[in-house]
Coordinates of N, CA and C in Angstrom, one line a residue:
I1 N 16.5 -13.4 22.9 CA 17.5 -12.5 23.6 C 16.7 -11.7 24.6
K2 N 17.2 -11.7 25.8 CA 16.6 -11.1 26.9 C 17.1 -9.7 27.2
D3 N 18.3 -9.4 26.7 CA 18.9 -8.1 27.0 C 18.6 -7.1 25.8
D4 N 17.7 -6.2 26.1 CA 17.2 -5.3 25.1 C 18.3 -4.4 24.5
K5 N 19.4 -4.3 25.2 CA 20.5 -3.4 24.8 C 21.3 -4.0 23.6
L6 N 21.1 -5.3 23.4 CA 21.8 -6.0 22.3 C 21.3 -5.6 20.9
L7 N 20.0 -5.3 20.8 CA 19.4 -5.0 19.5 C 18.9 -3.5 19.5
P8 N 19.2 -2.8 18.4 CA 18.7 -1.5 18.3 C 17.2 -1.4 18.2
A9 N 16.6 -0.4 18.7 CA 15.1 -0.3 18.8 C 14.5 -0.2 17.4
D10 N 15.3 0.4 16.4 CA 14.7 0.6 15.1 C 15.1 -0.5 14.1
L11 N 15.5 -1.7 14.6 CA 15.9 -2.8 13.8 C 14.6 -3.4 13.1
I12 N 14.6 -3.7 11.8 CA 13.5 -4.3 11.2 C 13.8 -5.7 10.7
L13 N 12.8 -6.5 10.7 CA 13.0 -7.9 10.3 C 12.8 -7.9 8.7
V14 N 13.8 -8.5 8.0 CA 13.7 -8.5 6.6 C 13.7 -10.0 6.1
V15 N 12.7 -10.3 5.3 CA 12.5 -11.7 4.9 C 12.3 -11.9 3.4
G16 N 12.9 -12.9 2.9 CA 12.7 -13.2 1.5 C 14.0 -13.8 0.9
S17 N 13.9 -14.7 0.0 CA 15.1 -15.4 -0.6 C 16.1 -14.5 -1.2
D18 N 15.7 -13.4 -1.8 CA 16.6 -12.4 -2.3 C 16.7 -11.1 -1.6
A19 N 16.1 -11.1 -0.3 CA 16.1 -9.9 0.5 C 17.5 -9.4 0.8
P20 N 18.5 -10.2 1.1 CA 19.8 -9.6 1.5 C 20.4 -8.7 0.4
E21 N 20.3 -9.1 -0.8 CA 20.9 -8.2 -1.9 C 20.0 -7.0 -2.3
N22 N 18.8 -7.0 -1.8 CA 17.9 -5.9 -2.1 C 17.5 -5.0 -0.9
T23 N 18.1 -5.3 0.3 CA 17.7 -4.5 1.5 C 18.3 -3.1 1.5
L24 N 19.5 -2.9 1.0 CA 20.1 -1.6 1.1 C 19.3 -0.6 0.3
S25 N 18.8 -0.9 -0.9 CA 18.0 0.0 -1.6 C 16.7 0.3 -0.9
L26 N 16.1 -0.7 -0.3 CA 14.9 -0.4 0.5 C 15.2 0.5 1.7
L27 N 16.2 0.2 2.4 CA 16.6 1.1 3.6 C 16.8 2.5 3.2
A28 N 17.5 2.7 2.0 CA 17.8 4.0 1.5 C 16.5 4.8 1.2
A29 N 15.5 4.1 0.6 CA 14.2 4.7 0.3 C 13.5 5.0 1.6
L30 N 13.5 4.1 2.6 CA 12.8 4.4 3.8 C 13.4 5.6 4.6
E31 N 14.7 5.8 4.5 CA 15.3 7.0 5.1 C 14.7 8.3 4.6
Q32 N 14.2 8.3 3.4 CA 13.7 9.5 2.8 C 12.2 9.8 3.3
V33 N 11.6 8.8 4.0 CA 10.2 9.0 4.5 C 10.2 8.7 5.9
P34 N 10.7 9.6 6.8 CA 10.9 9.3 8.2 C 9.5 9.0 8.9
A35 N 8.4 9.6 8.5 CA 7.2 9.3 9.2 C 6.7 7.9 9.0
I36 N 7.1 7.3 7.9 CA 6.7 5.9 7.6 C 7.8 5.0 8.2
N37 N 9.0 5.4 7.9 CA 10.2 4.5 8.4 C 10.1 4.2 9.9
S38 N 9.7 5.2 10.7 CA 9.7 5.0 12.1 C 8.8 3.9 12.6
D39 N 7.8 3.6 11.8 CA 6.8 2.5 12.1 C 7.0 1.2 11.5
V40 N 8.0 1.1 10.6 CA 8.3 -0.2 9.9 C 8.9 -1.2 10.8
K41 N 8.2 -2.3 10.9 CA 8.7 -3.4 11.8 C 9.3 -4.6 11.0
S42 N 8.8 -4.8 9.8 CA 9.3 -5.8 8.9 C 9.1 -5.5 7.5
A43 N 9.9 -6.1 6.6 CA 9.8 -6.0 5.2 C 9.9 -7.4 4.6
V44 N 8.9 -7.7 3.7 CA 8.9 -9.1 3.2 C 9.1 -8.9 1.7
R45 N 10.0 -9.6 1.1 CA 10.3 -9.6 -0.3 C 9.3 -10.6 -1.0
I46 N 8.6 -10.1 -1.9 CA 7.5 -10.9 -2.6 C 8.0 -11.4 -4.0
E47 N 8.1 -12.7 -4.1 CA 8.4 -13.3 -5.4 C 9.6 -12.7 -6.1
K48 N 10.6 -12.3 -5.4 CA 11.8 -11.7 -5.9 C 11.6 -10.5 -6.8
R49 N 10.4 -9.8 -6.5 CA 10.1 -8.7 -7.4 C 9.9 -7.4 -6.6
R50 N 9.2 -7.5 -5.5 CA 8.8 -6.3 -4.8 C 8.8 -6.5 -3.3
W51 N 8.4 -5.5 -2.5 CA 8.4 -5.6 -1.1 C 7.0 -5.3 -0.5
N52 N 6.7 -5.9 0.6 CA 5.5 -5.5 1.5 C 6.2 -5.1 2.8
L53 N 5.7 -3.9 3.2 CA 6.2 -3.4 4.5 C 5.1 -3.7 5.5
H54 N 5.5 -4.0 6.8 CA 4.5 -4.1 7.8 C 4.8 -3.1 8.9
L55 N 3.8 -2.3 9.2 CA 3.9 -1.2 10.2 C 3.2 -1.7 11.4
M56 N 3.7 -1.4 12.5 CA 3.1 -1.9 13.8 C 3.0 -0.7 14.8
D57 N 1.9 -0.8 15.5 CA 1.8 0.0 16.7 C 1.0 -0.8 17.7
P58 N 0.9 -0.4 18.9 CA 0.2 -1.3 19.9 C -1.2 -1.7 19.5
E59 N -1.9 -0.9 18.8 CA -3.3 -1.2 18.5 C -3.6 -1.9 17.2
K60 N -2.7 -1.7 16.2 CA -3.0 -2.3 14.8 C -1.7 -2.4 14.0
G61 N -1.8 -3.1 13.0 CA -0.7 -3.2 12.0 C -1.2 -2.9 10.6
I62 N -0.4 -2.4 9.8 CA -0.8 -2.1 8.4 C 0.3 -2.6 7.5
K63 N -0.2 -3.2 6.4 CA 0.7 -3.7 5.4 C 0.7 -2.7 4.3
I64 N 1.9 -2.3 3.8 CA 2.0 -1.4 2.7 C 2.6 -2.2 1.5
M65 N 1.9 -2.3 0.4 CA 2.4 -3.0 -0.7 C 3.1 -2.1 -1.7
L66 N 4.4 -2.3 -1.8 CA 5.2 -1.4 -2.7 C 5.2 -1.9 -4.1
P67 N 5.4 -1.0 -5.1 CA 5.5 -1.5 -6.5 C 6.9 -2.1 -6.7
E68 N 6.9 -2.8 -7.9 CA 8.2 -3.5 -8.3 C 9.3 -2.5 -8.5
T69 N 9.0 -1.4 -9.2 CA 10.0 -0.4 -9.5 C 9.6 1.0 -8.9
D70 N 10.5 1.8 -8.8 CA 10.3 3.2 -8.2 C 9.6 3.2 -6.9
F71 N 9.9 2.2 -6.0 CA 9.2 2.2 -4.7 C 9.6 3.4 -3.9
D72 N 10.7 4.0 -4.1 CA 11.1 5.2 -3.4 C 10.2 6.3 -3.7
L73 N 9.8 6.5 -5.0 CA 8.8 7.5 -5.4 C 7.5 7.2 -4.8
A74 N 7.1 6.0 -4.8 CA 5.8 5.6 -4.3 C 5.7 5.9 -2.8
L75 N 6.8 5.6 -2.0 CA 6.8 5.9 -0.6 C 6.7 7.4 -0.4
K76 N 7.4 8.2 -1.2 CA 7.3 9.7 -1.0 C 5.8 10.2 -1.3
R77 N 5.2 9.6 -2.3 CA 3.8 9.9 -2.6 C 2.9 9.5 -1.4
L78 N 3.1 8.4 -0.8 CA 2.4 8.0 0.3 C 2.6 8.9 1.5
E79 N 3.8 9.3 1.7 CA 4.1 10.2 2.8 C 3.4 11.5 2.6
R80 N 3.4 12.1 1.4 CA 2.7 13.4 1.1 C 1.2 13.2 1.4
Q81 N 0.6 12.1 0.9 CA -0.8 11.9 1.1 C -1.1 11.7 2.6
N82 N -0.2 11.0 3.3 CA -0.4 10.8 4.7 C -0.4 12.1 5.5
E83 N 0.4 13.0 5.1 CA 0.5 14.3 5.7 C -0.9 15.0 5.6
K84 N -1.5 14.9 4.4 CA -2.8 15.5 4.2 C -4.0 14.8 4.8
E85 N -4.0 13.5 4.8 CA -5.2 12.7 5.2 C -5.0 11.7 6.4
D86 N -3.8 11.7 7.0 CA -3.5 10.8 8.1 C -3.9 9.3 7.7
L87 N -3.4 8.9 6.5 CA -3.8 7.5 6.1 C -3.4 6.4 7.0
L88 N -2.2 6.6 7.7 CA -1.7 5.6 8.5 C -2.5 5.5 9.9
K89 N -3.4 6.4 10.1 CA -4.2 6.4 11.3 C -5.6 5.9 11.0
K90 N -5.9 5.6 9.8 CA -7.2 5.1 9.4 C -7.3 3.6 9.7
N91 N -8.5 3.2 9.8 CA -8.8 1.8 10.2 C -8.7 0.9 9.0
V92 N -7.4 0.6 8.6 CA -7.1 -0.2 7.4 C -6.2 -1.3 7.7
D93 N -6.3 -2.4 6.9 CA -5.4 -3.5 7.0 C -4.2 -3.3 6.1
A94 N -4.5 -2.7 4.9 CA -3.4 -2.6 3.9 C -3.5 -1.3 3.1
I95 N -2.4 -0.8 2.7 CA -2.3 0.3 1.7 C -1.6 -0.1 0.5
D96 N -2.2 -0.1 -0.6 CA -1.6 -0.5 -1.8 C -1.1 0.7 -2.7
I97 N 0.2 0.8 -2.8 CA 0.7 1.9 -3.6 C 1.5 1.4 -4.9
R98 N 1.0 0.2 -5.3 CA 1.7 -0.4 -6.5 C 1.4 0.4 -7.8
L99 N 0.3 1.0 -7.9 CA -0.1 1.8 -9.1 C 0.3 3.2 -8.9
N100 N 0.9 3.9 -9.9 CA 1.5 5.2 -9.7 C 0.4 6.3 -9.7
D101 N -0.8 6.0 -10.0 CA -1.8 7.1 -10.1 C -2.9 7.0 -9.0
R102 N -2.7 6.1 -8.1 CA -3.6 6.0 -7.0 C -3.1 5.3 -5.8
I103 N -3.7 5.5 -4.6 CA -3.4 4.8 -3.4 C -4.7 4.1 -3.0
I104 N -4.6 2.8 -2.8 CA -5.8 2.0 -2.5 C -5.7 1.6 -1.0
L105 N -6.8 1.9 -0.3 CA -6.9 1.5 1.1 C -7.8 0.3 1.2
H106 N -7.3 -0.7 1.9 CA -8.1 -1.9 2.2 C -8.6 -1.8 3.6
P107 N -9.9 -1.6 3.9 CA -10.4 -1.5 5.2 C -10.2 -2.7 6.0
K108 N -10.1 -2.6 7.3 CA -10.1 -3.7 8.2 C -11.4 -4.5 8.1
K109 N -11.3 -5.8 8.1 CA -12.5 -6.6 8.1 C -13.0 -6.6 9.5
T110 N -14.3 -6.3 9.7 CA -14.9 -6.3 11.0 C -15.9 -7.4 11.0
V111 N -16.1 -8.0 12.2 CA -17.1 -9.1 12.4 C -18.3 -8.4 12.9
S112 N -19.4 -8.4 12.2 CA -20.6 -7.8 12.6 C -21.4 -8.8 13.4
K113 N -22.0 -8.4 14.4 CA -22.8 -9.3 15.2 C -24.2 -9.3 14.6
K114 N -24.8 -10.4 14.4 CA -26.1 -10.5 13.8 C -27.1 -10.2 15.0
K115 N -28.1 -9.4 14.7 CA -29.1 -9.1 15.7 C -30.0 -10.3 15.9
D116 N -30.3 -10.6 17.1 CA -31.2 -11.7 17.5 C -32.6 -11.3 17.1
K117 N -33.2 -12.0 16.2 CA -34.5 -11.7 15.7 C -35.6 -12.2 16.6
K118 N -35.3 -12.8 17.7 CA -36.4 -13.3 18.6 C -37.1 -12.1 19.3
K119 N -38.4 -12.3 19.4 CA -39.2 -11.2 20.1 C -39.9 -11.8 21.3

């Protein structure tokens, strides 16, 4: 589609075999966390159990792994922690919030250049 006016700017791609019947609850949870919601570009339903969110900006993308249940509470917890520590601005590939007592950051993998040992 070439006409940008046909699609809303905040439209997200939703993928998964049972995504259609689970999307409304995800969207309702995302509305409660505007700082995160504004960056969500896609949501992938994983094994008919839970969601992965993909956040995008021009420089990087971050995957947020949501828990199977109470993902609305997990998103609120992430938003609170993000306000304190700017988690979404850190150099990470993924943020895992599937456990209710911790937030796990997966750093971006960097390719280190081996120093030439020739003298």
